[in-house]
Amino acid sequence: MKSRGTVMSRRTAFAATVSDWRSLKAGDQVEILKHAQLLAAGEVEEVSSSGNVLWLVPGTPSEAQLFLKSDGVQVRRS
């Protein structure tokens, strides 16, 4: 049996940072973070086939935003 400290709750596991952006699908709700600061939140519109570019439709009415993995942003499911 695993110790309590090593077992993640479902919510914590689901909210963990997504390292492979290719696993994201259109319609997934995500948050974009950089240096532990929330930059944006919304719905994934598209992810490039390389998994290095993500287009996000923000929660507030606005145009889609582009995020690059090389910019050091992190994606977390919300």
Short mmCIF file of C-alpha atoms in Angstrom, two decimals, residues 2-3 8-10 14-17 21 23 30 32-33 42-43 46 48-49 53-54 57-58 62-63 67 72-73:
data_model
loop_
_atom_site.label_atom_id
_atom_site.label_comp_id
_atom_site.label_asym_id
_atom_site.label_seq_id
_atom_site.Cartn_x
_atom_site.Cartn_y
_atom_site.Cartn_z
CA LYS A 2 1.30 3.46 -0.88
CA SER A 3 1.84 6.04 1.79
CA MET A 8 -2.58 12.01 -5.55
CA SER A 9 -6.26 12.76 -5.37
CA ARG A 10 -8.20 12.59 -8.64
CA PHE A 14 -6.37 15.88 -13.25
CA ALA A 15 -5.08 19.40 -12.55
CA ALA A 16 -1.44 18.36 -13.00
CA THR A 17 0.59 20.14 -15.64
CA TRP A 21 0.30 19.08 -25.39
CA SER A 23 -2.74 14.79 -25.51
CA VAL A 30 -7.30 24.48 -19.59
CA ILE A 32 -2.13 28.68 -19.07
CA LEU A 33 0.48 29.49 -16.43
CA GLY A 42 -10.38 28.81 -21.71
CA GLU A 43 -11.06 26.08 -24.23
CA GLU A 46 -6.39 23.38 -31.68
CA SER A 48 -0.25 21.64 -33.59
CA SER A 49 0.78 18.16 -34.67
CA VAL A 53 1.72 25.33 -30.35
CA LEU A 54 -1.69 25.70 -28.71
CA VAL A 57 -10.38 30.38 -27.00
CA PRO A 58 -10.54 32.46 -23.80
CA SER A 62 -12.24 37.52 -27.49
CA GLU A 63 -10.13 36.17 -30.33
CA PHE A 67 0.77 29.94 -26.92
CA GLY A 72 8.00 28.51 -21.06
CA VAL A 73 4.26 28.42 -20.42
#
